[in-house]
């Protein structure tokens, strides 16, 4: 999940156990917490003071592990300073977190091994690097087959002008480094990831006339995407899946992305891409997956014409979320204002 409303109790409780100094020195936006984390190995790019790492430390459990990497020495020292405090607070016999100083574009230089993580996360940090292709390439290299990159960042509605990209104030506001959202799809494909899955989107407002004049008609959005490293050996076909309700905190339903919400025990028709992701990732044990039946949703769903459409554009998702009245989910299942 990416926090946008009230936090689930499990997350608010976990945040409450994070040292106040660590929390105060965290400059990221909201929370970036994927599901199904028990015993996972997680890498946090741009981990800062370590707040998210200490939160995730509790969710992966003592058998899991979280590595945070940040280029700022002061932030890394701050995070390391409180390791003993948190392990005692969590009741762990030995640390399941570590913090490294390094660059997300050069993870190998920090001594991290290829294919050693189940999940790579980042919380509004990738926009601060000029070489986003290198970051995604390194993340892909770090992930095990079937692994996931789950990250939140700021995106632009168009290519940014040189005036915007070199503006110091806009850079400090994390806008000058924003990636044009369509470029994420092309970079991800080039690196080897499956097509990005849009999870959430929130509007970014400027509120400064001078900056708005420089930006012009460009818009910005905060969006969360998930990318999967699907093994080439997986040859999935369209089919049907049933969620077993086994993920802690998501027993009734799993909001996988903006297009698919899986309710416990409900049969959902999925495309080949989604089937391949579920089959090869850590979610495999949480679903019954069977081939065939991909056309059934068009016959029994409330929005037959929407079954083959997916929302990939975060700005389109914002418009859909803001639209008044009943509306069906773009992926063929019903959304918050659903008619089912």
XYZ file of C-alpha atoms in Angstrom, residues 7-334:
328
model
C -3.232 4.052 8.120
C -4.162 0.453 8.948
C -3.587 -0.259 12.634
C -0.700 -2.638 11.928
C 1.190 0.172 10.190
C 0.314 2.923 12.651
C 1.426 0.661 15.511
C 4.669 -0.170 13.708
C 5.349 3.506 13.041
C 4.750 4.239 16.703
C 7.669 1.965 17.585
C 10.120 3.902 15.380
C 12.444 6.200 17.330
C 11.178 9.807 17.267
C 14.525 11.162 16.074
C 14.486 8.803 13.084
C 10.914 9.762 12.249
C 11.666 13.476 12.533
C 14.590 13.214 10.097
C 12.551 11.406 7.438
C 11.885 13.599 4.390
C 10.069 11.128 2.145
C 6.441 11.348 1.020
C 3.956 9.106 2.816
C 4.671 5.401 3.123
C 5.672 2.817 0.547
C 4.715 -0.594 1.919
C 3.966 -3.510 -0.418
C 2.053 -6.565 0.759
C 3.109 -10.134 1.626
C 6.415 -9.309 3.330
C 6.977 -12.096 5.858
C 10.619 -13.319 5.703
C 11.396 -11.180 2.629
C 14.715 -9.509 1.889
C 14.119 -5.844 1.036
C 16.405 -3.141 -0.351
C 15.434 0.509 0.240
C 16.933 2.967 -2.267
C 17.425 6.394 -0.712
C 16.673 5.153 2.799
C 17.498 8.445 4.537
C 17.152 8.309 8.308
C 15.934 4.706 8.127
C 12.300 5.216 9.097
C 10.887 3.014 6.339
C 13.551 0.384 6.963
C 12.624 0.142 10.642
C 8.950 -0.051 9.722
C 9.622 -2.828 7.202
C 11.911 -4.558 9.707
C 8.833 -5.302 11.788
C 6.809 -6.534 8.803
C 9.414 -8.946 7.392
C 9.999 -10.399 10.846
C 13.202 -11.627 12.421
C 13.783 -14.094 9.573
C 13.578 -11.311 6.999
C 16.145 -8.607 6.297
C 16.122 -4.939 5.247
C 19.037 -3.054 3.687
C 18.951 0.713 3.387
C 21.314 2.608 1.094
C 21.698 6.371 0.954
C 24.333 8.719 -0.448
C 24.190 11.105 2.543
C 26.646 10.207 5.299
C 24.741 12.059 8.001
C 21.499 10.210 7.276
C 23.248 6.826 7.222
C 24.916 7.567 10.573
C 21.551 8.608 12.000
C 19.984 5.329 10.878
C 22.844 3.195 12.226
C 22.785 5.006 15.554
C 19.399 3.535 16.435
C 19.788 -0.099 15.331
C 20.208 -1.456 18.878
C 17.246 0.601 20.134
C 14.913 -0.811 17.509
C 16.034 -4.421 17.769
C 15.405 -4.271 21.511
C 12.046 -2.590 20.891
C 11.044 -5.292 18.411
C 12.319 -8.126 20.614
C 14.793 -9.409 18.011
C 17.832 -11.421 19.078
C 19.991 -10.018 16.276
C 19.646 -7.097 13.839
C 17.675 -7.688 10.653
C 18.574 -4.263 9.238
C 21.746 -2.714 7.843
C 22.547 0.706 6.420
C 25.091 1.459 3.726
C 26.404 4.675 2.233
C 26.372 4.539 -1.542
C 24.645 5.467 -4.760
C 21.527 3.819 -6.108
C 23.030 4.011 -9.614
C 26.011 1.890 -8.494
C 24.755 -0.688 -6.035
C 27.564 -3.112 -6.825
C 30.077 -0.602 -5.459
C 28.327 -0.902 -2.095
C 29.003 -4.647 -2.047
C 25.463 -5.783 -2.799
C 25.163 -9.112 -4.596
C 23.127 -9.816 -7.736
C 19.711 -11.442 -7.284
C 19.836 -11.151 -3.491
C 16.556 -9.321 -2.784
C 12.875 -10.182 -3.039
C 11.766 -6.550 -3.147
C 13.348 -3.189 -3.926
C 11.503 -0.110 -2.662
C 12.061 3.617 -2.958
C 10.129 6.488 -1.433
C 10.338 9.659 -3.537
C 14.114 9.428 -4.062
C 14.690 8.350 -7.666
C 13.659 11.777 -8.990
C 16.816 13.145 -7.341
C 19.112 11.200 -9.654
C 19.761 12.278 -13.257
C 20.277 8.689 -14.455
C 17.021 6.909 -13.738
C 17.770 4.204 -16.298
C 20.837 3.202 -14.253
C 18.726 3.017 -11.079
C 16.169 0.689 -12.664
C 18.943 -1.396 -14.227
C 20.638 -1.802 -10.843
C 17.347 -2.611 -9.111
C 16.626 -5.275 -11.737
C 20.063 -6.783 -11.175
C 19.559 -6.906 -7.394
C 16.191 -8.682 -7.611
C 15.720 -12.423 -7.522
C 13.685 -13.934 -10.384
C 10.060 -13.109 -9.606
C 11.132 -10.147 -7.484
C 9.420 -6.773 -7.388
C 10.378 -3.115 -7.460
C 7.686 -1.162 -5.586
C 8.261 2.566 -5.488
C 6.658 5.982 -5.232
C 7.881 9.077 -7.041
C 6.854 12.263 -8.814
C 6.060 12.190 -12.535
C 5.480 14.861 -15.158
C 2.753 15.008 -17.799
C 5.323 15.814 -20.493
C 9.041 16.103 -21.125
C 10.485 18.863 -18.911
C 12.092 21.913 -20.468
C 15.715 22.732 -19.742
C 14.574 25.776 -17.751
C 12.578 23.526 -15.436
C 15.263 20.849 -15.148
C 17.916 23.395 -14.124
C 15.759 25.437 -11.750
C 17.236 25.142 -8.243
C 13.990 25.714 -6.345
C 12.078 23.209 -8.505
C 14.895 20.721 -7.996
C 14.661 21.163 -4.256
C 10.919 20.563 -4.497
C 11.592 17.243 -6.307
C 9.898 18.535 -9.474
C 12.838 19.368 -11.738
C 13.974 15.750 -11.659
C 10.538 14.277 -12.336
C 10.392 11.654 -15.075
C 7.846 11.939 -17.892
C 5.502 9.099 -16.968
C 5.603 7.486 -20.415
C 9.386 7.237 -20.179
C 9.024 4.947 -17.164
C 7.334 2.368 -19.390
C 10.034 2.495 -22.072
C 12.896 2.382 -19.546
C 11.332 -0.502 -17.631
C 10.913 -2.513 -20.834
C 14.472 -1.760 -21.912
C 15.833 -2.913 -18.545
C 13.831 -6.155 -18.614
C 10.929 -5.551 -16.243
C 7.353 -6.458 -17.080
C 5.234 -3.381 -17.923
C 4.811 -1.073 -14.907
C 1.658 -1.568 -12.854
C 0.149 1.714 -11.691
C -0.980 1.422 -8.059
C -1.973 4.878 -6.826
C -1.816 8.525 -7.874
C -2.143 11.795 -5.945
C -2.132 15.341 -7.349
C 0.809 17.693 -6.821
C -0.049 21.381 -6.448
C 2.504 24.175 -6.842
C 0.803 27.164 -5.204
C 3.449 29.632 -6.388
C 2.688 31.927 -9.328
C 6.329 32.432 -10.288
C 7.035 28.697 -10.349
C 3.777 28.001 -12.176
C 4.829 30.418 -14.919
C 8.125 28.559 -15.336
C 6.382 25.169 -15.425
C 3.770 26.293 -17.937
C 1.165 23.685 -18.858
C 3.144 20.787 -17.401
C 1.420 18.946 -14.545
C 2.899 16.772 -11.818
C 1.609 13.744 -9.961
C 2.827 11.563 -7.128
C 2.392 7.952 -8.224
C 3.276 4.480 -7.048
C 4.216 1.748 -9.508
C 5.181 -1.879 -9.161
C 7.573 -3.586 -11.594
C 8.214 -7.329 -11.682
C 11.204 -9.361 -12.804
C 9.290 -12.161 -14.502
C 11.568 -15.085 -15.488
C 11.788 -15.755 -19.219
C 10.839 -19.370 -18.536
C 7.328 -18.325 -17.471
C 4.948 -18.736 -20.402
C 1.671 -17.770 -18.803
C -1.621 -17.450 -20.651
C -4.815 -15.545 -19.795
C -6.713 -17.295 -17.066
C -8.592 -17.114 -13.795
C -7.264 -16.576 -10.294
C -8.764 -16.933 -6.835
C -7.216 -15.095 -3.877
C -7.103 -17.234 -0.728
C -7.131 -14.336 1.752
C -3.873 -15.387 3.357
C -1.983 -12.077 3.366
C -1.937 -10.465 6.814
C -3.789 -7.177 6.795
C -5.409 -7.952 3.447
C -7.553 -10.948 4.340
C -10.764 -9.655 2.773
C -9.283 -8.166 -0.386
C -5.958 -7.376 -1.987
C -5.780 -4.131 -3.946
C -3.032 -5.227 -6.299
C -2.995 -2.103 -8.479
C -5.321 0.473 -10.019
C -6.778 -2.164 -12.316
C -7.097 -5.287 -10.175
C -8.627 -5.799 -6.748
C -8.799 -9.435 -5.664
C -11.471 -10.330 -3.117
C -11.058 -13.435 -1.009
C -12.614 -16.472 -2.706
C -13.738 -14.572 -5.809
C -12.920 -15.779 -9.330
C -11.182 -13.040 -11.347
C -10.247 -13.220 -15.017
C -6.751 -11.939 -15.693
C -4.626 -11.310 -18.761
C -1.439 -13.265 -19.504
C 0.790 -10.537 -18.063
C -0.983 -10.539 -14.705
C -1.081 -14.334 -14.604
C 2.690 -14.473 -15.212
C 3.364 -12.004 -12.413
C 1.211 -13.843 -9.882
C 2.623 -17.211 -10.906
C 6.301 -16.208 -10.642
C 6.290 -13.835 -7.664
C 5.973 -14.160 -3.902
C 2.181 -13.933 -4.413
C 2.048 -17.389 -6.042
C 1.162 -19.214 -2.816
C -1.678 -16.782 -2.152
C -3.586 -17.578 -5.353
C -5.150 -20.507 -7.128
C -4.213 -19.907 -10.758
C -5.796 -21.756 -13.646
C -5.605 -21.251 -17.408
C -8.550 -20.264 -19.585
C -11.703 -18.283 -19.012
C -10.238 -14.893 -19.883
C -13.356 -13.897 -21.822
C -15.728 -14.702 -18.975
C -15.366 -11.284 -17.382
C -16.753 -9.662 -20.511
C -19.908 -11.734 -20.121
C -20.491 -11.508 -16.391
C -18.851 -8.216 -15.387
C -20.780 -4.994 -15.022
C -18.510 -3.159 -17.454
C -17.844 -5.548 -20.357
C -16.263 -2.906 -22.565
C -13.706 -2.028 -19.895
C -12.290 -5.518 -19.449
C -9.494 -5.124 -21.970
C -8.595 -1.600 -20.923
C -6.045 -0.751 -18.269
C -5.265 2.562 -16.710
C -1.544 3.145 -17.120
C -1.519 6.948 -17.124
C -1.420 8.349 -13.543
C -3.076 11.561 -14.719
C -5.924 9.535 -16.196
C -6.261 7.713 -12.880
C -6.580 11.061 -11.096
C -9.412 12.031 -13.442
C -11.126 8.698 -12.911
C -10.874 8.981 -9.125
C -12.266 12.510 -9.217
C -15.180 11.677 -11.524
C -18.590 11.950 -9.778
C -21.149 9.170 -9.643
C -20.955 5.401 -10.155
C -18.087 4.157 -12.278
C -16.610 0.765 -12.899
C -13.021 -0.172 -12.332
C -10.972 0.089 -15.537
C -9.626 -3.424 -15.240
C -13.036 -5.088 -15.414
C -13.651 -5.258 -11.673
C -15.440 -2.460 -9.888
